[in-house]
């Protein structure tokens, strides 16, 4: 049977017997990921509250490239059974999805829990478990209730408690069946996006708002982690973490190394050092840079609010694993004094004084900033271990952005294979404890700024049909084979022998 599978795989995907078979460890989990606003639709179904994305895209349709929004999206609010079928068709072990805070708590607070919201997520979780698929829930994936935004959103320190109250409702309702949790998706996207110019609430305030947000997201995560750890873990034995979006950076030359290290602290260390490092708190060099720049600009206090000693202790160690979202790598060139720095996040980072460029021979995906350099993933996994020790890692997002419709997506297959190869090398050659690979995304969906014109789906979605018909791309068939065999084929000149 296995042999048959390998032959079919070879014929379908054009691999030859000189290719090398890389098999993942037993128990390694393969999955796919989505998020509520990007797929659910049903933006005002039943008693759902308004989210900051409902508000943004209604008031400013031009906030997405094709003037679209997530009002209907993939209509997963109604089509969730089909979503489960797709996950089962590929034989995935895990489905990572998020809960819409304003769907479950229409006022944003715990005074009122929506029956319709509760039923929707209960049905989804039960439907997944009935097909032997493990639900991995992201408690917050960007779609803040507008009511909380009106009270200051992520810039208001009280949000750490409000988020924790919401997380407590989620653990209480679903914790008996859900064992893997992500508190917050990508704090960098929440803060640099929300207080930059690309994600809701689009309050452009890179001097102050961005850093208030940075501190509050870390505290919110830590509080929600501790609530689970103290009140729920003893009976449910689940695991909780936060995902980090991690653009990987490498220096153009030796003289760009220090700037590159700072870039990594900015993107990664800002949200990892307080949680995973031994000493806790902000990464020192980054904190110094941001504080000094602020003083030069006339601010009287550190722009990135300091943590108290008590907060440092409270936050440190609030993890059960490391959740990594990886997409692309940039080369970093230190800006010369007076040189113009490109716009963050795609061309450069003005605070750090870094300009970005593509490596020689690297291809790009559909968006021009999306450089393809799969080795970056392995380097990044090593960076996590070097900085924070031997932590269990899950890759919670990794995917390929295509631009056109159609079911033939060899580039996505190549990208998945190459990223899986780097993951395999990190496990077997570098000895890193990686337990799972969750791809972005199960299907085409509302890609924030990119609207529906940027496509990450293993399944194509027909956004013109009422049912939002989903059709597997070649990459879905490829992934199905990967999951069934627990292996990928990669080309190798040295290795002519395949063990079957
Ligand atoms: C986000 C997703 C997004 C994906 C592709 C990730 O950083 O978590 O919401 O769709 O990137 O851009």
Short mmCIF file of C-alpha atoms and ligand atoms in Angstrom, two decimals:
data_model
loop_
_atom_site.label_atom_id
_atom_site.label_comp_id
_atom_site.label_asym_id
_atom_site.label_seq_id
_atom_site.Cartn_x
_atom_site.Cartn_y
_atom_site.Cartn_z
CA UNK A 1 0.00 0.00 0.00
CA UNK A 2 2.76 2.35 1.01
CA UNK A 3 4.75 1.38 -2.09
CA UNK A 4 1.66 1.99 -4.20
CA UNK A 5 1.25 5.40 -2.60
CA UNK A 6 4.84 6.31 -3.40
CA UNK A 7 4.47 5.23 -7.02
CA UNK A 8 1.28 7.24 -7.46
CA UNK A 9 3.00 10.18 -5.81
CA UNK A 10 5.96 9.85 -8.16
CA UNK A 11 3.83 9.68 -11.27
CA UNK A 12 1.58 12.53 -10.21
CA UNK A 13 4.33 14.88 -9.19
CA UNK A 14 7.05 13.93 -11.60
CA UNK A 15 9.64 12.72 -9.11
CA UNK A 16 12.24 10.25 -10.25
CA UNK A 17 13.94 7.42 -8.44
CA UNK A 18 17.00 9.57 -7.96
CA UNK A 19 14.97 11.85 -5.73
CA UNK A 20 15.40 11.58 -2.02
CA UNK A 21 12.62 10.66 0.36
CA UNK A 22 12.61 12.62 3.61
CA UNK A 23 10.37 11.10 6.23
CA UNK A 24 9.14 13.10 9.22
CA UNK A 25 9.22 11.68 12.73
CA UNK A 26 6.29 9.54 13.89
CA UNK A 27 3.58 11.72 15.41
CA UNK A 28 4.65 14.80 13.41
CA UNK A 29 1.47 16.80 12.79
CA UNK A 30 0.48 18.28 9.46
CA UNK A 31 -2.25 20.88 9.31
CA UNK A 32 -3.74 23.93 7.65
CA UNK A 33 -4.69 27.33 9.02
CA UNK A 34 -7.29 30.07 8.54
CA UNK A 35 -8.67 32.98 10.58
CA UNK A 36 -12.19 34.13 11.39
CA UNK A 37 -12.42 37.45 9.57
CA UNK A 38 -10.66 36.04 6.53
CA UNK A 39 -13.10 33.15 5.99
CA UNK A 40 -16.28 33.31 8.05
CA UNK A 41 -18.33 36.10 6.52
CA UNK A 42 -21.65 36.41 8.38
CA UNK A 43 -20.34 39.77 9.52
CA UNK A 44 -23.68 40.77 11.05
CA UNK A 45 -25.30 37.33 11.36
CA UNK A 46 -27.46 36.89 14.42
CA UNK A 47 -26.21 39.06 17.28
CA UNK A 48 -22.56 39.38 16.20
CA UNK A 49 -20.87 42.62 17.26
CA UNK A 50 -18.93 44.88 14.91
CA UNK A 51 -15.20 44.25 14.54
CA UNK A 52 -12.53 46.80 13.68
CA UNK A 53 -12.30 45.29 10.20
CA UNK A 54 -16.05 45.62 9.62
CA UNK A 55 -15.66 49.28 10.52
CA UNK A 56 -12.49 49.89 8.52
CA UNK A 57 -13.61 48.32 5.26
CA UNK A 58 -17.10 49.84 5.44
CA UNK A 59 -15.73 53.31 6.03
CA UNK A 60 -12.70 53.02 3.77
CA UNK A 61 -13.21 50.47 0.99
CA UNK A 62 -9.85 51.49 -0.47
CA UNK A 63 -8.12 49.94 2.55
CA UNK A 64 -7.97 46.74 0.50
CA UNK A 65 -6.42 46.62 -2.96
CA UNK A 66 -9.57 45.46 -4.76
CA UNK A 67 -11.96 47.43 -2.51
CA UNK A 68 -13.34 44.19 -1.14
CA UNK A 69 -13.99 43.13 2.44
CA UNK A 70 -14.76 40.08 4.56
CA UNK A 71 -18.55 40.56 4.80
CA UNK A 72 -19.10 37.20 3.13
CA UNK A 73 -15.53 35.99 2.50
CA UNK A 74 -15.58 32.17 2.11
CA UNK A 75 -18.93 32.09 3.92
CA UNK A 76 -17.52 29.55 6.34
CA UNK A 77 -20.18 30.71 8.78
CA UNK A 78 -22.48 28.58 6.62
CA UNK A 79 -20.02 26.39 4.72
CA UNK A 80 -18.08 24.99 7.69
CA UNK A 81 -19.11 21.41 6.92
CA UNK A 82 -17.42 21.69 3.55
CA UNK A 83 -14.32 23.09 5.28
CA UNK A 84 -14.17 19.98 7.46
CA UNK A 85 -14.61 17.77 4.38
CA UNK A 86 -11.63 19.47 2.73
CA UNK A 87 -9.43 19.00 5.77
CA UNK A 88 -10.48 15.35 5.91
CA UNK A 89 -9.90 14.92 2.15
CA UNK A 90 -6.26 15.88 2.66
CA UNK A 91 -6.06 13.69 5.76
CA UNK A 92 -4.74 16.57 7.89
CA UNK A 93 -4.15 16.00 11.57
CA UNK A 94 -4.74 19.59 12.72
CA UNK A 95 -6.94 22.50 11.73
CA UNK A 96 -5.93 25.88 13.07
CA UNK A 97 -8.74 28.45 13.02
CA UNK A 98 -9.57 31.51 15.07
CA UNK A 99 -12.54 32.64 17.08
CA UNK A 100 -14.12 35.95 16.30
CA UNK A 101 -14.17 37.86 19.59
CA UNK A 102 -17.20 40.03 18.58
CA UNK A 103 -19.08 36.92 17.37
CA UNK A 104 -18.74 35.20 20.71
CA UNK A 105 -18.95 38.32 22.88
CA UNK A 106 -20.99 40.86 20.90
CA UNK A 107 -20.38 43.66 23.41
CA UNK A 108 -16.67 42.81 23.62
CA UNK A 109 -17.19 41.99 27.32
CA UNK A 110 -18.25 38.92 29.24
CA UNK A 111 -21.62 40.30 30.26
CA UNK A 112 -23.23 38.56 27.31
CA UNK A 113 -22.22 35.40 25.43
CA UNK A 114 -23.83 34.87 22.04
CA UNK A 115 -25.68 31.56 21.75
CA UNK A 116 -25.29 31.64 17.97
CA UNK A 117 -21.54 32.28 18.26
CA UNK A 118 -21.14 29.52 20.83
CA UNK A 119 -23.09 27.06 18.66
CA UNK A 120 -21.07 27.89 15.58
CA UNK A 121 -17.75 27.10 17.23
CA UNK A 122 -19.15 24.07 19.08
CA UNK A 123 -20.37 22.62 15.79
CA UNK A 124 -17.04 23.24 14.13
CA UNK A 125 -15.04 21.70 16.97
CA UNK A 126 -17.32 18.67 17.27
CA UNK A 127 -17.36 18.22 13.49
CA UNK A 128 -13.56 18.22 13.40
CA UNK A 129 -13.21 15.80 16.28
CA UNK A 130 -15.76 13.44 14.70
CA UNK A 131 -13.38 13.21 11.71
CA UNK A 132 -10.35 12.76 13.94
CA UNK A 133 -8.98 16.24 13.24
CA UNK A 134 -7.45 18.14 16.12
CA UNK A 135 -8.70 21.72 16.53
CA UNK A 136 -6.01 24.30 17.28
CA UNK A 137 -7.70 27.54 18.27
CA UNK A 138 -6.28 31.02 17.87
CA UNK A 139 -8.17 33.10 20.41
CA UNK A 140 -7.39 36.40 18.69
CA UNK A 141 -6.46 36.87 15.04
CA UNK A 142 -6.68 40.66 14.54
CA UNK A 143 -10.50 41.13 14.60
CA UNK A 144 -10.92 43.23 17.74
CA UNK A 145 -14.45 44.25 18.77
CA UNK A 146 -15.02 47.85 17.72
CA UNK A 147 -16.44 48.51 21.21
CA UNK A 148 -13.00 47.75 22.68
CA UNK A 149 -11.29 49.85 20.02
CA UNK A 150 -13.55 52.74 21.00
CA UNK A 151 -12.05 52.44 24.48
CA UNK A 152 -8.51 52.66 23.17
CA UNK A 153 -7.97 49.12 21.88
CA UNK A 154 -4.44 47.79 22.20
CA UNK A 155 -3.14 51.15 23.45
CA UNK A 156 -5.21 50.90 26.64
CA UNK A 157 -3.45 48.80 29.32
CA UNK A 158 -6.84 47.53 30.57
CA UNK A 159 -7.11 45.48 27.41
CA UNK A 160 -4.85 42.85 28.96
CA UNK A 161 -7.65 42.09 31.45
CA UNK A 162 -10.44 42.36 28.90
CA UNK A 163 -8.63 39.96 26.60
CA UNK A 164 -8.02 37.58 29.48
CA UNK A 165 -11.71 37.65 30.41
CA UNK A 166 -12.54 36.73 26.83
CA UNK A 167 -9.90 33.99 26.82
CA UNK A 168 -11.41 32.61 30.03
CA UNK A 169 -14.82 32.32 28.32
CA UNK A 170 -13.20 30.51 25.40
CA UNK A 171 -11.32 28.07 27.65
CA UNK A 172 -14.48 27.45 29.66
CA UNK A 173 -16.65 26.77 26.63
CA UNK A 174 -14.25 24.75 24.51
CA UNK A 175 -11.39 23.64 26.77
CA UNK A 176 -12.82 20.17 27.33
CA UNK A 177 -12.20 19.38 23.64
CA UNK A 178 -9.42 21.73 22.52
CA UNK A 179 -5.88 20.99 23.65
CA UNK A 180 -3.80 23.39 21.57
CA UNK A 181 -4.22 27.14 21.89
CA UNK A 182 -2.73 30.29 20.50
CA UNK A 183 -3.56 33.36 22.57
CA UNK A 184 -2.71 36.04 20.00
CA UNK A 185 -1.67 35.82 16.40
CA UNK A 186 1.40 37.83 15.48
CA UNK A 187 1.79 40.73 17.89
CA UNK A 188 4.01 42.46 15.35
CA UNK A 189 1.21 42.50 12.79
CA UNK A 190 -1.26 43.68 15.45
CA UNK A 191 0.95 46.60 16.51
CA UNK A 192 3.03 47.54 13.48
CA UNK A 193 0.03 46.87 11.21
CA UNK A 194 -2.67 48.45 13.39
CA UNK A 195 -0.55 51.51 14.26
CA UNK A 196 1.01 51.58 10.81
CA UNK A 197 -0.92 51.91 7.62
CA UNK A 198 -2.04 48.44 6.72
CA UNK A 199 -4.31 46.71 9.23
CA UNK A 200 -7.29 47.94 11.24
CA UNK A 201 -7.64 50.21 13.13
CA UNK A 202 -5.03 51.96 10.91
CA UNK A 203 -4.20 54.56 13.54
CA UNK A 204 -0.94 55.72 12.07
CA UNK A 205 1.16 56.28 15.19
CA UNK A 206 4.54 54.62 14.85
CA UNK A 207 6.06 56.82 17.59
CA UNK A 208 3.83 56.02 20.54
CA UNK A 209 0.75 53.86 19.79
CA UNK A 210 2.86 51.11 18.27
CA UNK A 211 4.88 50.71 21.48
CA UNK A 212 1.96 50.97 23.89
CA UNK A 213 0.44 48.16 21.85
CA UNK A 214 3.70 46.16 21.97
CA UNK A 215 3.70 46.13 25.75
CA UNK A 216 -0.02 45.47 26.11
CA UNK A 217 -0.10 42.50 23.73
CA UNK A 218 2.71 40.80 25.63
CA UNK A 219 0.94 41.37 28.95
CA UNK A 220 -2.38 40.18 27.50
CA UNK A 221 -0.76 36.99 26.29
CA UNK A 222 0.95 36.37 29.63
CA UNK A 223 -2.24 36.88 31.64
CA UNK A 224 -4.27 34.62 29.37
CA UNK A 225 -1.52 31.98 29.52
CA UNK A 226 -1.46 32.08 33.32
CA UNK A 227 -5.23 31.76 33.58
CA UNK A 228 -5.08 28.58 31.50
CA UNK A 229 -2.08 27.30 33.38
CA UNK A 230 -3.66 27.78 36.79
CA UNK A 231 -7.34 27.12 36.19
CA UNK A 232 -7.63 24.87 33.15
CA UNK A 233 -4.41 22.97 32.59
CA UNK A 234 -4.82 20.78 35.69
CA UNK A 235 -8.03 19.31 34.28
CA UNK A 236 -7.58 19.63 30.51
CA UNK A 237 -3.81 19.25 30.06
CA UNK A 238 -3.65 21.49 26.99
CA UNK A 239 -0.85 23.71 25.69
CA UNK A 240 -0.90 27.45 25.08
CA UNK A 241 1.40 29.78 23.19
CA UNK A 242 1.42 32.88 20.98
CA UNK A 243 2.42 32.95 17.30
CA UNK A 244 5.21 35.18 16.10
CA UNK A 245 5.38 36.50 12.59
CA UNK A 246 8.94 36.32 11.75
CA UNK A 247 10.33 37.85 8.62
CA UNK A 248 13.79 36.36 8.54
CA UNK A 249 16.75 38.67 7.84
CA UNK A 250 20.31 38.01 6.72
CA UNK A 251 23.07 40.58 6.19
CA UNK A 252 24.23 41.57 2.70
CA UNK A 253 27.80 41.68 4.04
CA UNK A 254 29.63 41.61 7.37
CA UNK A 255 29.18 45.33 7.89
CA UNK A 256 25.41 44.84 7.87
CA UNK A 257 25.44 42.21 10.59
CA UNK A 258 24.72 44.45 13.55
CA UNK A 259 21.79 46.08 11.75
CA UNK A 260 20.49 42.63 10.86
CA UNK A 261 20.66 41.53 14.50
CA UNK A 262 18.69 44.62 15.45
CA UNK A 263 16.11 43.83 12.79
CA UNK A 264 15.68 40.39 14.32
CA UNK A 265 15.29 41.95 17.75
CA UNK A 266 12.72 44.37 16.36
CA UNK A 267 10.63 41.71 14.63
CA UNK A 268 11.18 38.76 16.81
CA UNK A 269 12.95 39.63 20.05
CA UNK A 270 10.41 42.34 20.90
CA UNK A 271 7.75 39.69 21.41
CA UNK A 272 9.89 36.65 22.25
CA UNK A 273 12.57 37.93 24.60
CA UNK A 274 10.08 38.88 27.34
CA UNK A 275 8.55 35.37 27.19
CA UNK A 276 11.26 32.88 26.19
CA UNK A 277 14.58 34.35 27.34
CA UNK A 278 16.10 33.59 30.74
CA UNK A 279 16.30 37.23 31.83
CA UNK A 280 12.96 38.40 30.38
CA UNK A 281 12.02 41.99 29.53
CA UNK A 282 12.65 43.84 26.27
CA UNK A 283 15.74 42.97 24.24
CA UNK A 284 18.30 45.44 25.62
CA UNK A 285 19.84 46.89 22.45
CA UNK A 286 16.48 47.44 20.86
CA UNK A 287 15.08 49.10 23.97
CA UNK A 288 18.08 51.42 24.14
CA UNK A 289 17.78 52.39 20.48
CA UNK A 290 14.06 53.13 20.66
CA UNK A 291 14.41 55.06 23.92
CA UNK A 292 17.33 57.18 22.69
CA UNK A 293 15.62 57.97 19.41
CA UNK A 294 12.57 59.06 21.40
CA UNK A 295 14.63 61.40 23.60
CA UNK A 296 16.22 62.88 20.48
CA UNK A 297 12.72 63.54 19.14
CA UNK A 298 11.84 65.36 22.35
CA UNK A 299 9.85 62.69 24.17
CA UNK A 300 10.28 62.76 27.94
CA UNK A 301 9.62 59.10 28.60
CA UNK A 302 10.81 55.91 26.92
CA UNK A 303 8.53 55.44 23.93
CA UNK A 304 8.39 51.70 24.51
CA UNK A 305 7.03 51.59 28.07
CA UNK A 306 9.32 49.70 30.41
CA UNK A 307 8.22 46.54 32.18
CA UNK A 308 8.27 46.61 35.99
CA UNK A 309 10.35 43.91 37.72
CA UNK A 310 7.09 42.24 38.68
CA UNK A 311 5.85 42.27 35.09
CA UNK A 312 9.14 40.83 33.85
CA UNK A 313 8.75 37.87 36.19
CA UNK A 314 5.08 37.48 35.41
CA UNK A 315 5.66 37.30 31.64
CA UNK A 316 8.81 35.17 31.59
CA UNK A 317 8.12 31.50 30.90
CA UNK A 318 4.51 31.92 29.76
CA UNK A 319 4.72 29.35 26.98
CA UNK A 320 4.26 25.64 26.34
CA UNK A 321 5.85 25.67 22.89
CA UNK A 322 7.10 28.17 20.31
CA UNK A 323 4.66 28.96 17.49
CA UNK A 324 6.34 30.27 14.38
CA UNK A 325 4.76 31.85 11.31
CA UNK A 326 7.30 32.08 8.53
CA UNK A 327 6.91 33.43 5.01
CA UNK A 328 9.94 35.18 3.60
CA UNK A 329 13.54 36.34 4.01
CA UNK A 330 15.08 39.74 3.28
CA UNK A 331 18.70 40.75 2.97
CA UNK A 332 19.57 43.73 5.13
CA UNK A 333 21.75 46.64 4.05
CA UNK A 334 22.63 49.17 6.73
CA UNK A 335 21.52 52.64 5.65
CA UNK A 336 24.34 55.19 5.40
CA UNK A 337 23.93 58.45 7.34
CA UNK A 338 21.39 60.60 5.48
CA UNK A 339 20.38 57.77 3.14
CA UNK A 340 16.65 57.34 2.55
CA UNK A 341 15.27 54.22 4.22
CA UNK A 342 12.56 52.21 2.47
CA UNK A 343 9.05 51.88 3.84
CA UNK A 344 8.42 49.34 6.55
CA UNK A 345 7.68 46.42 6.39
CA UNK A 346 8.53 45.60 2.78
CA UNK A 347 11.40 47.85 1.71
CA UNK A 348 13.15 48.87 4.89
CA UNK A 349 12.85 49.74 8.58
CA UNK A 350 13.47 53.41 9.41
CA UNK A 351 13.87 52.96 13.18
CA UNK A 352 16.62 50.43 12.67
CA UNK A 353 18.09 52.19 9.63
CA UNK A 354 17.83 49.08 7.47
CA UNK A 355 17.13 48.75 3.76
CA UNK A 356 15.99 45.41 2.38
CA UNK A 357 16.87 43.63 -0.81
CA UNK A 358 16.51 40.32 -2.55
CA UNK A 359 19.30 37.77 -2.73
CA UNK A 360 20.91 36.86 -6.05
CA UNK A 361 18.81 34.37 -7.96
CA UNK A 362 15.92 34.42 -5.49
CA UNK A 363 12.50 34.21 -7.08
CA UNK A 364 9.48 36.14 -5.84
CA UNK A 365 5.91 35.02 -5.22
CA UNK A 366 2.99 37.15 -6.52
CA UNK A 367 3.57 40.12 -4.18
CA UNK A 368 6.88 41.75 -5.13
CA UNK A 369 8.12 41.76 -1.50
CA UNK A 370 7.66 38.01 -1.06
CA UNK A 371 11.15 36.66 -1.74
CA UNK A 372 11.66 32.92 -1.91
CA UNK A 373 14.54 31.58 0.12
CA UNK A 374 13.49 28.40 1.94
CA UNK A 375 16.88 28.09 3.68
CA UNK A 376 15.80 31.15 5.67
CA UNK A 377 13.31 28.98 7.54
CA UNK A 378 16.03 26.63 8.77
CA UNK A 379 18.28 29.52 9.77
CA UNK A 380 15.41 31.05 11.65
CA UNK A 381 14.61 27.83 13.52
CA UNK A 382 18.26 27.72 14.56
CA UNK A 383 18.10 31.35 15.69
CA UNK A 384 15.21 30.51 17.99
CA UNK A 385 17.17 27.70 19.57
CA UNK A 386 20.37 29.74 19.90
CA UNK A 387 18.50 32.54 21.62
CA UNK A 388 15.92 30.72 23.71
CA UNK A 389 17.18 27.17 24.11
CA UNK A 390 15.65 23.82 23.22
CA UNK A 391 12.00 24.72 22.96
CA UNK A 392 9.43 22.57 21.19
CA UNK A 393 8.46 24.40 18.02
CA UNK A 394 5.35 24.25 15.87
CA UNK A 395 5.38 25.95 12.49
CA UNK A 396 1.91 27.46 12.68
CA UNK A 397 1.94 29.26 9.31
CA UNK A 398 3.94 28.91 6.13
CA UNK A 399 2.55 29.40 2.67
CA UNK A 400 2.85 30.75 -0.81
CA UNK A 401 1.10 33.83 -2.19
CA UNK A 402 -0.12 33.28 -5.73
CA UNK A 403 -1.72 35.94 -7.87
CA UNK A 404 -3.86 34.16 -10.37
CA UNK A 405 -6.80 31.83 -10.31
CA UNK A 406 -6.49 28.27 -11.51
CA UNK A 407 -5.84 24.87 -10.11
CA UNK A 408 -2.30 24.37 -11.35
CA UNK A 409 0.00 25.78 -8.72
CA UNK A 410 3.40 24.18 -9.13
CA UNK A 411 5.03 27.18 -7.40
CA UNK A 412 3.04 26.48 -4.25
CA UNK A 413 4.03 22.81 -4.39
CA UNK A 414 7.69 23.76 -4.85
CA UNK A 415 7.50 26.19 -1.97
CA UNK A 416 5.87 23.67 0.34
CA UNK A 417 8.34 20.95 -0.59
CA UNK A 418 11.34 23.22 -0.12
CA UNK A 419 10.11 24.57 3.21
CA UNK A 420 9.39 21.04 4.40
CA UNK A 421 12.86 19.99 3.34
CA UNK A 422 14.35 22.79 5.47
CA UNK A 423 12.12 21.76 8.36
CA UNK A 424 13.30 18.18 8.00
CA UNK A 425 16.94 19.28 7.95
CA UNK A 426 16.36 21.37 11.07
CA UNK A 427 14.94 18.29 12.80
CA UNK A 428 17.45 15.68 11.67
CA UNK A 429 20.65 17.62 11.05
CA UNK A 430 20.32 20.38 13.62
CA UNK A 431 18.41 18.39 16.24
CA UNK A 432 15.62 20.95 16.71
CA UNK A 433 12.42 19.69 18.30
CA UNK A 434 9.79 20.56 15.68
CA UNK A 435 6.47 18.81 16.13
CA UNK A 436 4.26 20.13 13.39
CA UNK A 437 3.83 22.03 10.15
CA UNK A 438 0.63 23.99 9.56
CA UNK A 439 0.30 25.61 6.19
CA UNK A 440 -1.40 28.88 5.32
CA UNK A 441 -3.98 28.42 4.02
CA UNK A 442 -6.68 25.80 3.70
CA UNK A 443 -8.34 27.88 0.97
CA UNK A 444 -8.20 31.25 -0.75
CA UNK A 445 -9.58 33.89 1.57
CA UNK A 446 -9.72 37.60 2.31
CA UNK A 447 -6.07 38.58 2.37
CA UNK A 448 -6.35 41.89 4.29
CA UNK A 449 -4.76 44.60 2.09
CA UNK A 450 -4.53 42.10 -0.77
CA UNK A 451 -8.31 41.53 -0.75
CA UNK A 452 -9.20 38.52 -2.90
CA UNK A 453 -6.46 39.14 -5.46
CA UNK A 454 -3.72 37.44 -3.43
CA UNK A 455 -4.28 33.71 -3.12
CA UNK A 456 -2.79 31.43 -0.51
CA UNK A 457 -5.25 28.53 -0.83
CA UNK A 458 -4.63 24.84 -1.29
CA UNK A 459 -8.27 24.97 -2.33
CA UNK A 460 -9.43 27.54 -4.81
CA UNK A 461 -12.59 29.40 -3.81
CA UNK A 462 -15.03 30.71 -6.39
CA UNK A 463 -15.98 34.05 -4.86
CA UNK A 464 -18.63 34.58 -7.55
CA UNK A 465 -20.68 31.56 -6.57
CA UNK A 466 -23.23 31.76 -3.76
CA UNK A 467 -21.86 28.59 -2.19
CA UNK A 468 -18.30 29.88 -2.46
CA UNK A 469 -17.45 26.62 -4.20
CA UNK A 470 -14.11 25.17 -3.13
CA UNK A 471 -11.99 23.08 -5.52
CA UNK A 472 -8.69 21.39 -4.69
CA UNK A 473 -5.60 22.76 -6.40
CA UNK A 474 -2.74 20.46 -7.31
CA UNK A 475 -1.06 21.56 -4.10
CA UNK A 476 -3.95 20.06 -2.12
CA UNK A 477 -3.35 16.70 -3.81
CA UNK A 478 0.36 17.08 -3.21
CA UNK A 479 -0.18 17.85 0.47
CA UNK A 480 -2.54 14.89 0.80
CA UNK A 481 0.30 12.65 -0.40
CA UNK A 482 2.79 14.28 1.95
CA UNK A 483 0.47 13.70 4.89
CA UNK A 484 -0.34 10.12 3.90
CA UNK A 485 3.30 9.13 3.47
CA UNK A 486 4.62 11.44 6.19
CA UNK A 487 7.35 12.29 3.68
CA UNK A 488 8.53 14.62 0.96
CA UNK A 489 10.66 13.85 -2.04
CA UNK A 490 13.50 16.24 -2.73
CA UNK A 491 16.07 16.10 -5.41
CA UNK A 492 19.49 14.87 -4.44
CA UNK A 493 22.43 14.13 -6.71
CA UNK A 494 24.31 12.12 -4.11
CA UNK A 495 21.48 9.91 -3.04
CA UNK A 496 20.46 7.42 -5.70
CA UNK A 497 18.87 4.97 -3.35
CA UNK A 498 15.40 5.17 -1.91
CA UNK A 499 14.33 2.99 0.94
CA UNK A 500 10.73 2.02 0.58
C1 LIG B 1 -1.36 36.22 8.93
C2 LIG B 1 -2.51 35.84 8.04
C3 LIG B 1 -2.24 36.28 6.61
C4 LIG B 1 -0.96 35.63 6.16
C5 LIG B 1 -0.58 35.91 4.73
C6 LIG B 1 -0.01 35.96 8.31
O1 LIG B 1 0.95 36.81 8.79
O2 LIG B 1 -1.47 35.56 10.15
O3 LIG B 1 -3.68 36.40 8.54
O4 LIG B 1 -3.28 35.99 5.75
O5 LIG B 1 0.09 36.13 6.96
O6 LIG B 1 -0.32 37.25 4.53
#
